[in-house]
Amino acid sequence: MNFQATIGGLVWSSCLLAAAGSTVHAEPVDFQTDVAPLLQVRCLRCHNPRDHRGGLSLQSAEEAREGGESGPVIEPGDAASSYLLDLLMPTDGKAEMPKGEAPLTSAEIEIIRRWIDEGAVWPVEEVIEPPRLWSLQPIARPVVPAAEPGPAGFPIRNPIDAFVADRYRLAGLKAAPPADRRTLIRRLYLDLTGLPPSPSAVSAFVTNSSPQAYEALVDRLLSSPHFGERWGRYWLDLARYADSEGYLGDALRPHAWVYREWVINAINRDQPFDRFTIEQLAGDLLDDAALEQKVATGFHRNTLRNTEAGVDLELYRTKEIIDRVNTTGMVWLGLTLGCAECHDHKNDPISQTEFYRMYAFFNNANDVGVPVTRHWEIAEYEQRLRAWRPAWDQLVGELQSFQQQDVSAEQEEVIAESLADDGVQFDWKTIVDSYRTQDAGWDALKAKVDTHLKKRPAAPKTRARAFAERTKDRRETFVHVRGVYTRRGAKVGPGTPAILPPLATQSKEPDRLDLARWLFHEDNPLTARVGVNRIWQHLFGYGLVSTPNDFGNQGAKPSHPLLLDWLATEYRRAGWSRKAIIRRIVTSSTYRLSSAANAVPSQEHVSNRMLWRQNSYRVSAETVRDLQLTASGLLDRTIGRRGIRPPLPAFVTEVGRSVKWPVSEGGERYRRGLYIFFKRTVPYPMLMTFDAPDSTISCSRRERTNTPLQALTLLNDPVYYECAQALGRQIDQQHPDDISAAIDSLFLRCLGRPPGGEERTVLITAYQDLLRLSEGTAPQPHEDSAVRTAALVAVARVVMNLDEFITRD
């Protein structure tokens, strides 16, 4: 029987009991309306036939009478002797049961006491079902709250604001004022592209009086190719992307970048999230799968791989598949499936058998390489070849001077073929009989030819990491007893957890394509909720559910459940368009609020879970680098392509095993942090200092720490010092005789705003002090451009080390 509908009655009964105090109860306790809902909500999560913590189940009368490991817990007619009451009674505000939760109220305990004293009547046919987890409830589109005027200064621009304002009223909160336009444009640029706005872009937006100026800015940023870089980085965290295998050997994955490029391109063209998912989980299984759909399956090729000699290959193959199951569960379902690898899940209704049914989907996916050639690779190759060719042509001419005079037409044709095609087919055997090889100089020329041929640029041979389904000798899947792959339990086939809608398939055995489509079935309540929650998280710092990878019993409950479900249905209605749902959110009044903690003085110590203001937080590790490069004018904005290697001290690369770090040349070294080559055993130090994930497992939310190392990195990192030098030189060239204008320019480029009066005074004083310190080395330091530049570089370092510079407000 389902007791969900009686929970409201339980609350009402509790209120009456609390009000009645010690009055005589005329009516006996009713099991169905009073006791069963209480047991369902507070006890059944742990004490059911599947989990039976302490050997106790309270789902049926028979199980309750049996008791648990400590014996019977209910003595009908004698509450004082019933162990259940001892467990429920709080001492100093804490009770032994429910474990890890708030104790039952005195009114609730009184219900249990009276029920036991009255004989603990429990009809045999009454079986209590455990409460259904909130996230597993079907998604229904909520009614948008009435469009009443929002709090002062908080216009209701769209349904998001209506839901948020409704919570303001219930909590008695005021909304913060809207952020100023300079803050808004910087917030939008950082959130949507990960790059700061230029001073001219800020000025144009601040002075634009059009009522559609904000929406036009949003649309322009959503169309920017840098949008795919910013939001692609979020997805790469989930995909545990790296450029090496991991473990001790940590061999390189030189072509892993092909998958990263696919992600950026797919997000830029706003590929619907359902299609985005299907191609990554099962692109190879689509009818007439195209090259890019096969490249997309690189998502699950990002797992660690142990390439050490002598390792148990089957053990590590199973570890890769387990990681794929865990990642799939976390990324799309928000479930910790990995907790069921060795035994049934302790907190959520997921069995170990169900874990290995998910495992079966990936057990016959073979790792393959797919040949890929990008147009820019061909262009780079042809450019290198053109640089190589003149010396080759000269050597061919010298070779021909050794050719004998009496060569037949057939021999000449063979020789021509060998010398043609830039030496690709060059073979000494085909020409040596037709040349005067005993002449002086032949051996030296031959050595020169051999040396130059070794320098010939190699044609691109990129192979993307992908999946291909095993068609012959297919592997069977068994439950791993206690998680040990050599201890085979029951044989299982592909399947999904029973707590979710059944899997539909038209084939004999479900495959990865069926799994991917099942994730987006209209009856699946998790995928849409989890997806929009992540989008919200990236725009506010925290999701509506603060545990983005755990929508289970141990995870947090949504702060705005109705808003979450409205957004989930909106995501579906928008055809799973990422850009459409982002536009909805960022055009709301909620998104545009000030992030100042004291924006409403009376609420400055109130938690922001009710969204009465925006959140202020440090930008991601990659964006810290991008801000420096952009402000200095050094940023190379090339999209996609292979990774880069910025300069690293030698002692860093000496730590790893067989670590080679050829520093990228020219402007390429100034590309965005997204493209830094990520070697798992020796990750780029600056990224780790600013909390980039280590890419060993999927990361749904980065930590944000505040450490002295971060300040020291900003001050001393060679790349950042170079940025300050470049910025100082440019500012000096623009304003050689006006330090006030120079400081204005510094602030506008770095912070998007002019300096305040005190800030200007402090920096002018610092600049003048630096000039005076140089008096001993220059007769007229204020006229010496090198001294001026050095002083401005120092001032630039101050501004680029401000907390505001790396903070998104």
mmCIF file of C-alpha atoms in Angstrom, residues 71-362:
data_model
loop_
_atom_site.group_PDB
_atom_site.id
_atom_site.type_symbol
_atom_site.label_atom_id
_atom_site.label_comp_id
_atom_site.label_asym_id
_atom_site.label_seq_id
_atom_site.Cartn_x
_atom_site.Cartn_y
_atom_site.Cartn_z
ATOM 1 C CA GLY A 71 16.168 -9.024 19.501
ATOM 2 C CA PRO A 72 12.561 -7.775 19.415
ATOM 3 C CA VAL A 73 12.165 -4.002 19.354
ATOM 4 C CA ILE A 74 8.401 -3.825 20.005
ATOM 5 C CA GLU A 75 6.609 -5.250 23.060
ATOM 6 C CA PRO A 76 2.872 -4.879 22.235
ATOM 7 C CA GLY A 77 1.049 -3.251 25.120
ATOM 8 C CA ASP A 78 4.224 -2.200 26.914
ATOM 9 C CA ALA A 79 5.954 0.812 25.386
ATOM 10 C CA ALA A 80 8.191 1.260 28.417
ATOM 11 C CA SER A 81 9.803 -2.141 27.750
ATOM 12 C CA SER A 82 10.091 -1.653 23.980
ATOM 13 C CA TYR A 83 13.644 -1.184 22.718
ATOM 14 C CA LEU A 84 12.316 0.905 19.827
ATOM 15 C CA LEU A 85 11.385 3.709 22.247
ATOM 16 C CA ASP A 86 14.883 3.641 23.763
ATOM 17 C CA LEU A 87 16.384 4.143 20.295
ATOM 18 C CA LEU A 88 14.059 7.031 19.469
ATOM 19 C CA MET A 89 14.270 8.991 22.735
ATOM 20 C CA PRO A 90 16.718 11.872 22.435
ATOM 21 C CA THR A 91 19.351 12.734 25.042
ATOM 22 C CA ASP A 92 20.795 16.240 24.955
ATOM 23 C CA GLY A 93 19.081 16.772 21.631
ATOM 24 C CA LYS A 94 20.460 13.601 19.996
ATOM 25 C CA ALA A 95 18.929 10.175 19.487
ATOM 26 C CA GLU A 96 20.449 6.904 18.348
ATOM 27 C CA MET A 97 17.804 6.657 15.650
ATOM 28 C CA PRO A 98 17.154 7.851 12.965
ATOM 29 C CA LYS A 99 20.889 7.586 12.317
ATOM 30 C CA GLY A 100 22.503 10.847 11.238
ATOM 31 C CA GLU A 101 19.187 12.736 11.214
ATOM 32 C CA ALA A 102 17.252 15.013 13.526
ATOM 33 C CA PRO A 103 15.422 13.119 16.306
ATOM 34 C CA LEU A 104 11.702 12.568 16.129
ATOM 35 C CA THR A 105 9.677 15.320 17.736
ATOM 36 C CA SER A 106 8.033 14.718 21.087
ATOM 37 C CA ALA A 107 4.681 14.549 19.300
ATOM 38 C CA GLU A 108 5.963 11.876 16.913
ATOM 39 C CA ILE A 109 7.453 9.832 19.761
ATOM 40 C CA GLU A 110 4.133 10.105 21.593
ATOM 41 C CA ILE A 111 2.376 8.557 18.574
ATOM 42 C CA ILE A 112 4.717 5.552 18.663
ATOM 43 C CA ARG A 113 4.362 5.237 22.448
ATOM 44 C CA ARG A 114 0.562 5.266 22.370
ATOM 45 C CA TRP A 115 0.460 2.860 19.414
ATOM 46 C CA ILE A 116 2.615 0.311 21.278
ATOM 47 C CA ASP A 117 0.699 0.725 24.558
ATOM 48 C CA GLU A 118 -2.542 0.181 22.638
ATOM 49 C CA GLY A 119 -1.246 -3.175 21.402
ATOM 50 C CA ALA A 120 0.882 -2.171 18.376
ATOM 51 C CA VAL A 121 -1.956 -3.055 16.012
ATOM 52 C CA TRP A 122 -0.522 -3.628 12.506
ATOM 53 C CA PRO A 123 -2.856 -5.228 9.955
ATOM 54 C CA VAL A 124 -1.111 -8.141 8.279
ATOM 55 C CA GLU A 125 -2.016 -6.913 4.787
ATOM 56 C CA GLU A 126 -0.447 -3.507 5.387
ATOM 57 C CA VAL A 127 3.048 -3.401 3.825
ATOM 58 C CA ILE A 128 4.838 -0.045 3.910
ATOM 59 C CA GLU A 129 6.798 0.968 0.828
ATOM 60 C CA PRO A 130 10.027 2.930 1.397
ATOM 61 C CA PRO A 131 9.627 6.622 0.535
ATOM 62 C CA ARG A 132 10.441 7.459 -3.051
ATOM 63 C CA LEU A 133 13.462 9.709 -3.414
ATOM 64 C CA TRP A 134 12.568 13.268 -4.488
ATOM 65 C CA SER A 135 14.804 13.095 -7.564
ATOM 66 C CA LEU A 136 13.038 9.934 -8.782
ATOM 67 C CA GLN A 137 9.607 11.539 -8.769
ATOM 68 C CA PRO A 138 8.248 12.159 -12.288
ATOM 69 C CA ILE A 139 8.933 15.623 -13.636
ATOM 70 C CA ALA A 140 5.782 17.689 -13.994
ATOM 71 C CA ARG A 141 5.867 21.268 -15.231
ATOM 72 C CA PRO A 142 5.084 23.405 -12.170
ATOM 73 C CA VAL A 143 2.642 26.274 -12.279
ATOM 74 C CA VAL A 144 4.563 29.550 -12.342
ATOM 75 C CA PRO A 145 3.746 31.629 -9.241
ATOM 76 C CA ALA A 146 1.383 34.522 -9.814
ATOM 77 C CA ALA A 147 3.086 37.487 -11.449
ATOM 78 C CA GLU A 148 2.950 39.704 -8.386
ATOM 79 C CA PRO A 149 5.423 42.584 -8.184
ATOM 80 C CA GLY A 150 8.760 41.317 -6.904
ATOM 81 C CA PRO A 151 10.697 42.896 -4.053
ATOM 82 C CA ALA A 152 11.752 46.491 -4.605
ATOM 83 C CA GLY A 153 14.235 46.685 -7.473
ATOM 84 C CA PHE A 154 13.544 43.092 -8.544
ATOM 85 C CA PRO A 155 11.422 43.056 -11.707
ATOM 86 C CA ILE A 156 9.897 39.725 -12.742
ATOM 87 C CA ARG A 157 11.472 39.322 -16.183
ATOM 88 C CA ASN A 158 10.710 35.630 -16.687
ATOM 89 C CA PRO A 159 9.392 32.603 -14.752
ATOM 90 C CA ILE A 160 12.770 32.083 -13.051
ATOM 91 C CA ASP A 161 12.279 35.372 -11.216
ATOM 92 C CA ALA A 162 8.718 34.432 -10.252
ATOM 93 C CA PHE A 163 9.892 31.231 -8.556
ATOM 94 C CA VAL A 164 12.762 33.003 -6.795
ATOM 95 C CA ALA A 165 10.602 35.930 -5.661
ATOM 96 C CA ASP A 166 8.088 33.460 -4.249
ATOM 97 C CA ARG A 167 10.807 32.036 -2.009
ATOM 98 C CA TYR A 168 11.812 35.563 -0.966
ATOM 99 C CA ARG A 169 8.280 36.119 0.311
ATOM 100 C CA LEU A 170 8.221 32.827 2.237
ATOM 101 C CA ALA A 171 11.632 33.495 3.799
ATOM 102 C CA GLY A 172 11.036 37.189 4.419
ATOM 103 C CA LEU A 173 14.091 38.206 2.379
ATOM 104 C CA LYS A 174 14.861 41.256 0.286
ATOM 105 C CA ALA A 175 16.619 41.065 -3.068
ATOM 106 C CA ALA A 176 19.959 42.769 -3.544
ATOM 107 C CA PRO A 177 19.979 45.676 -6.007
ATOM 108 C CA PRO A 178 20.952 44.920 -9.602
ATOM 109 C CA ALA A 179 24.654 44.951 -10.448
ATOM 110 C CA ASP A 180 25.996 47.993 -12.279
ATOM 111 C CA ARG A 181 26.556 47.707 -16.034
ATOM 112 C CA ARG A 182 30.340 47.403 -15.774
ATOM 113 C CA THR A 183 29.964 44.457 -13.416
ATOM 114 C CA LEU A 184 27.292 42.891 -15.602
ATOM 115 C CA ILE A 185 29.303 42.930 -18.815
ATOM 116 C CA ARG A 186 32.365 41.483 -17.068
ATOM 117 C CA ARG A 187 30.202 38.803 -15.438
ATOM 118 C CA LEU A 188 28.659 37.852 -18.770
ATOM 119 C CA TYR A 189 31.988 37.754 -20.594
ATOM 120 C CA LEU A 190 33.588 35.572 -17.922
ATOM 121 C CA ASP A 191 30.586 33.244 -17.607
ATOM 122 C CA LEU A 192 29.979 32.780 -21.331
ATOM 123 C CA THR A 193 33.458 33.028 -22.872
ATOM 124 C CA GLY A 194 35.932 32.895 -19.984
ATOM 125 C CA LEU A 195 37.587 36.075 -21.293
ATOM 126 C CA PRO A 196 37.308 39.660 -20.034
ATOM 127 C CA PRO A 197 35.659 42.391 -22.132
ATOM 128 C CA SER A 198 37.857 44.969 -23.839
ATOM 129 C CA PRO A 199 37.678 48.581 -22.603
ATOM 130 C CA SER A 200 35.906 49.547 -25.837
ATOM 131 C CA ALA A 201 33.299 46.800 -25.352
ATOM 132 C CA VAL A 202 32.677 47.971 -21.781
ATOM 133 C CA SER A 203 32.343 51.592 -22.863
ATOM 134 C CA ALA A 204 29.936 50.718 -25.667
ATOM 135 C CA PHE A 205 27.696 48.712 -23.328
ATOM 136 C CA VAL A 206 27.741 51.274 -20.513
ATOM 137 C CA THR A 207 26.706 54.075 -22.867
ATOM 138 C CA ASN A 208 24.151 52.040 -24.845
ATOM 139 C CA SER A 209 20.691 53.239 -23.822
ATOM 140 C CA SER A 210 18.792 50.707 -25.929
ATOM 141 C CA PRO A 211 16.364 48.601 -23.831
ATOM 142 C CA GLN A 212 17.625 45.554 -25.756
ATOM 143 C CA ALA A 213 21.324 46.255 -25.186
ATOM 144 C CA TYR A 214 21.697 43.531 -22.564
ATOM 145 C CA GLU A 215 19.905 40.846 -24.585
ATOM 146 C CA ALA A 216 21.936 41.785 -27.689
ATOM 147 C CA LEU A 217 25.142 41.375 -25.680
ATOM 148 C CA VAL A 218 24.007 37.956 -24.461
ATOM 149 C CA ASP A 219 23.254 36.810 -28.007
ATOM 150 C CA ARG A 220 26.616 38.064 -29.261
ATOM 151 C CA LEU A 221 28.504 36.163 -26.559
ATOM 152 C CA LEU A 222 26.509 32.971 -27.100
ATOM 153 C CA SER A 223 27.536 33.173 -30.764
ATOM 154 C CA SER A 224 31.212 33.708 -29.948
ATOM 155 C CA PRO A 225 33.562 30.829 -30.856
ATOM 156 C CA HIS A 226 35.039 31.302 -27.382
ATOM 157 C CA PHE A 227 31.736 30.139 -25.867
ATOM 158 C CA GLY A 228 32.622 26.580 -26.883
ATOM 159 C CA GLU A 229 35.994 26.890 -25.183
ATOM 160 C CA ARG A 230 34.505 28.099 -21.906
ATOM 161 C CA TRP A 231 31.671 25.596 -21.707
ATOM 162 C CA GLY A 232 33.759 22.877 -23.310
ATOM 163 C CA ARG A 233 36.171 23.086 -20.376
ATOM 164 C CA TYR A 234 33.309 22.299 -18.002
ATOM 165 C CA TRP A 235 32.504 19.194 -20.021
ATOM 166 C CA LEU A 236 36.152 18.125 -20.193
ATOM 167 C CA ASP A 237 36.187 18.082 -16.374
ATOM 168 C CA LEU A 238 33.320 15.601 -16.480
ATOM 169 C CA ALA A 239 35.071 13.625 -19.228
ATOM 170 C CA ARG A 240 38.321 13.417 -17.114
ATOM 171 C CA TYR A 241 40.228 14.672 -20.158
ATOM 172 C CA ALA A 242 44.041 14.412 -20.133
ATOM 173 C CA ASP A 243 46.877 14.061 -22.645
ATOM 174 C CA SER A 244 48.501 11.022 -21.031
ATOM 175 C CA GLU A 245 47.563 7.541 -19.833
ATOM 176 C CA GLY A 246 48.146 7.909 -16.090
ATOM 177 C CA TYR A 247 49.719 5.463 -13.627
ATOM 178 C CA LEU A 248 53.493 5.175 -13.323
ATOM 179 C CA GLY A 249 54.218 4.827 -17.043
ATOM 180 C CA ASP A 250 51.935 7.735 -17.963
ATOM 181 C CA ALA A 251 52.575 7.356 -21.692
ATOM 182 C CA LEU A 252 51.510 10.270 -23.881
ATOM 183 C CA ARG A 253 48.243 10.423 -25.777
ATOM 184 C CA PRO A 254 49.460 12.700 -28.578
ATOM 185 C CA HIS A 255 46.124 12.803 -30.379
ATOM 186 C CA ALA A 256 43.752 13.158 -27.410
ATOM 187 C CA TRP A 257 43.181 16.766 -28.525
ATOM 188 C CA VAL A 258 40.909 15.551 -31.334
ATOM 189 C CA TYR A 259 38.190 14.752 -28.784
ATOM 190 C CA ARG A 260 38.666 18.117 -27.063
ATOM 191 C CA GLU A 261 38.266 19.871 -30.416
ATOM 192 C CA TRP A 262 35.097 17.866 -31.090
ATOM 193 C CA VAL A 263 33.626 19.017 -27.766
ATOM 194 C CA ILE A 264 34.370 22.682 -28.478
ATOM 195 C CA ASN A 265 32.851 22.503 -31.959
ATOM 196 C CA ALA A 266 29.755 20.606 -30.796
ATOM 197 C CA ILE A 267 29.051 23.157 -28.060
ATOM 198 C CA ASN A 268 29.655 26.095 -30.381
ATOM 199 C CA ARG A 269 27.084 24.810 -32.860
ATOM 200 C CA ASP A 270 24.719 24.142 -29.924
ATOM 201 C CA GLN A 271 24.358 20.463 -30.650
ATOM 202 C CA PRO A 272 21.309 19.360 -28.613
ATOM 203 C CA PHE A 273 22.318 17.707 -25.356
ATOM 204 C CA ASP A 274 20.566 14.445 -26.216
ATOM 205 C CA ARG A 275 22.459 14.140 -29.505
ATOM 206 C CA PHE A 276 25.637 15.354 -27.798
ATOM 207 C CA THR A 277 25.241 12.440 -25.382
ATOM 208 C CA ILE A 278 24.264 9.764 -27.889
ATOM 209 C CA GLU A 279 27.292 10.442 -30.070
ATOM 210 C CA GLN A 280 29.669 10.263 -27.110
ATOM 211 C CA LEU A 281 28.272 7.071 -25.629
ATOM 212 C CA ALA A 282 27.444 5.266 -28.868
ATOM 213 C CA GLY A 283 28.404 7.303 -31.932
ATOM 214 C CA ASP A 284 30.029 4.231 -33.479
ATOM 215 C CA LEU A 285 26.726 2.324 -33.311
ATOM 216 C CA LEU A 286 24.708 4.871 -35.300
ATOM 217 C CA ASP A 287 23.686 3.869 -38.807
ATOM 218 C CA ASP A 288 26.412 4.916 -41.244
ATOM 219 C CA ALA A 289 28.343 6.552 -38.406
ATOM 220 C CA ALA A 290 30.329 9.531 -39.690
ATOM 221 C CA LEU A 291 33.918 10.230 -38.713
ATOM 222 C CA GLU A 292 32.967 12.930 -36.187
ATOM 223 C CA GLN A 293 30.471 10.610 -34.509
ATOM 224 C CA LYS A 294 33.212 8.051 -34.019
ATOM 225 C CA VAL A 295 35.540 10.753 -32.681
ATOM 226 C CA ALA A 296 32.853 11.648 -30.123
ATOM 227 C CA THR A 297 33.170 8.223 -28.482
ATOM 228 C CA GLY A 298 36.515 9.419 -27.181
ATOM 229 C CA PHE A 299 34.536 10.491 -24.079
ATOM 230 C CA HIS A 300 35.036 7.089 -22.460
ATOM 231 C CA ARG A 301 38.536 6.669 -23.886
ATOM 232 C CA ASN A 302 39.722 9.271 -21.365
ATOM 233 C CA THR A 303 39.937 6.700 -18.593
ATOM 234 C CA LEU A 304 43.330 5.954 -17.060
ATOM 235 C CA ARG A 305 45.265 3.093 -18.630
ATOM 236 C CA ASN A 306 48.113 1.145 -17.094
ATOM 237 C CA THR A 307 50.756 0.430 -19.752
ATOM 238 C CA GLU A 308 53.425 -0.904 -17.388
ATOM 239 C CA ALA A 309 55.109 -4.181 -18.358
ATOM 240 C CA GLY A 310 53.884 -7.189 -16.421
ATOM 241 C CA VAL A 311 50.583 -5.732 -15.182
ATOM 242 C CA ASP A 312 47.410 -7.797 -15.088
ATOM 243 C CA LEU A 313 45.830 -6.512 -18.305
ATOM 244 C CA GLU A 314 42.394 -7.961 -17.557
ATOM 245 C CA LEU A 315 42.381 -6.395 -14.086
ATOM 246 C CA TYR A 316 43.057 -2.952 -15.512
ATOM 247 C CA ARG A 317 40.578 -3.466 -18.332
ATOM 248 C CA THR A 318 37.886 -4.087 -15.721
ATOM 249 C CA LYS A 319 39.011 -0.959 -13.854
ATOM 250 C CA GLU A 320 38.485 1.064 -17.035
ATOM 251 C CA ILE A 321 34.966 -0.310 -17.467
ATOM 252 C CA ILE A 322 34.116 0.335 -13.817
ATOM 253 C CA ASP A 323 35.224 3.924 -14.276
ATOM 254 C CA ARG A 324 32.978 4.200 -17.337
ATOM 255 C CA VAL A 325 29.983 2.954 -15.366
ATOM 256 C CA ASN A 326 30.700 5.327 -12.471
ATOM 257 C CA THR A 327 31.180 8.273 -14.819
ATOM 258 C CA THR A 328 28.012 7.557 -16.799
ATOM 259 C CA GLY A 329 26.000 7.344 -13.598
ATOM 260 C CA MET A 330 27.410 10.552 -12.174
ATOM 261 C CA VAL A 331 27.400 12.704 -15.339
ATOM 262 C CA TRP A 332 23.901 11.938 -16.609
ATOM 263 C CA LEU A 333 22.000 10.487 -13.640
ATOM 264 C CA GLY A 334 23.626 12.189 -10.685
ATOM 265 C CA LEU A 335 23.882 8.796 -8.976
ATOM 266 C CA THR A 336 26.843 7.255 -7.179
ATOM 267 C CA LEU A 337 26.650 3.926 -8.973
ATOM 268 C CA GLY A 338 30.214 3.145 -7.903
ATOM 269 C CA CYS A 339 28.982 2.473 -4.359
ATOM 270 C CA ALA A 340 27.379 -0.718 -5.692
ATOM 271 C CA GLU A 341 30.548 -2.176 -7.236
ATOM 272 C CA CYS A 342 31.333 -4.521 -4.329
ATOM 273 C CA HIS A 343 27.923 -4.812 -2.627
ATOM 274 C CA ASP A 344 24.437 -3.357 -2.794
ATOM 275 C CA HIS A 345 24.398 0.424 -2.436
ATOM 276 C CA LYS A 346 24.164 1.356 1.248
ATOM 277 C CA ASN A 347 22.128 4.521 0.749
ATOM 278 C CA ASP A 348 20.318 4.324 -2.587
ATOM 279 C CA PRO A 349 18.120 1.517 -4.000
ATOM 280 C CA ILE A 350 20.756 0.207 -6.423
ATOM 281 C CA SER A 351 21.877 -3.411 -6.218
ATOM 282 C CA GLN A 352 25.277 -4.847 -7.085
ATOM 283 C CA THR A 353 23.623 -6.880 -9.818
ATOM 284 C CA GLU A 354 22.293 -3.673 -11.371
ATOM 285 C CA PHE A 355 25.783 -2.179 -11.300
ATOM 286 C CA TYR A 356 27.128 -5.064 -13.369
ATOM 287 C CA ARG A 357 24.193 -4.888 -15.735
ATOM 288 C CA MET A 358 25.357 -1.335 -16.474
ATOM 289 C CA TYR A 359 28.899 -2.732 -16.738
ATOM 290 C CA ALA A 360 27.708 -5.109 -19.474
ATOM 291 C CA PHE A 361 26.942 -2.183 -21.803
ATOM 292 C CA PHE A 362 30.660 -1.357 -21.987
#
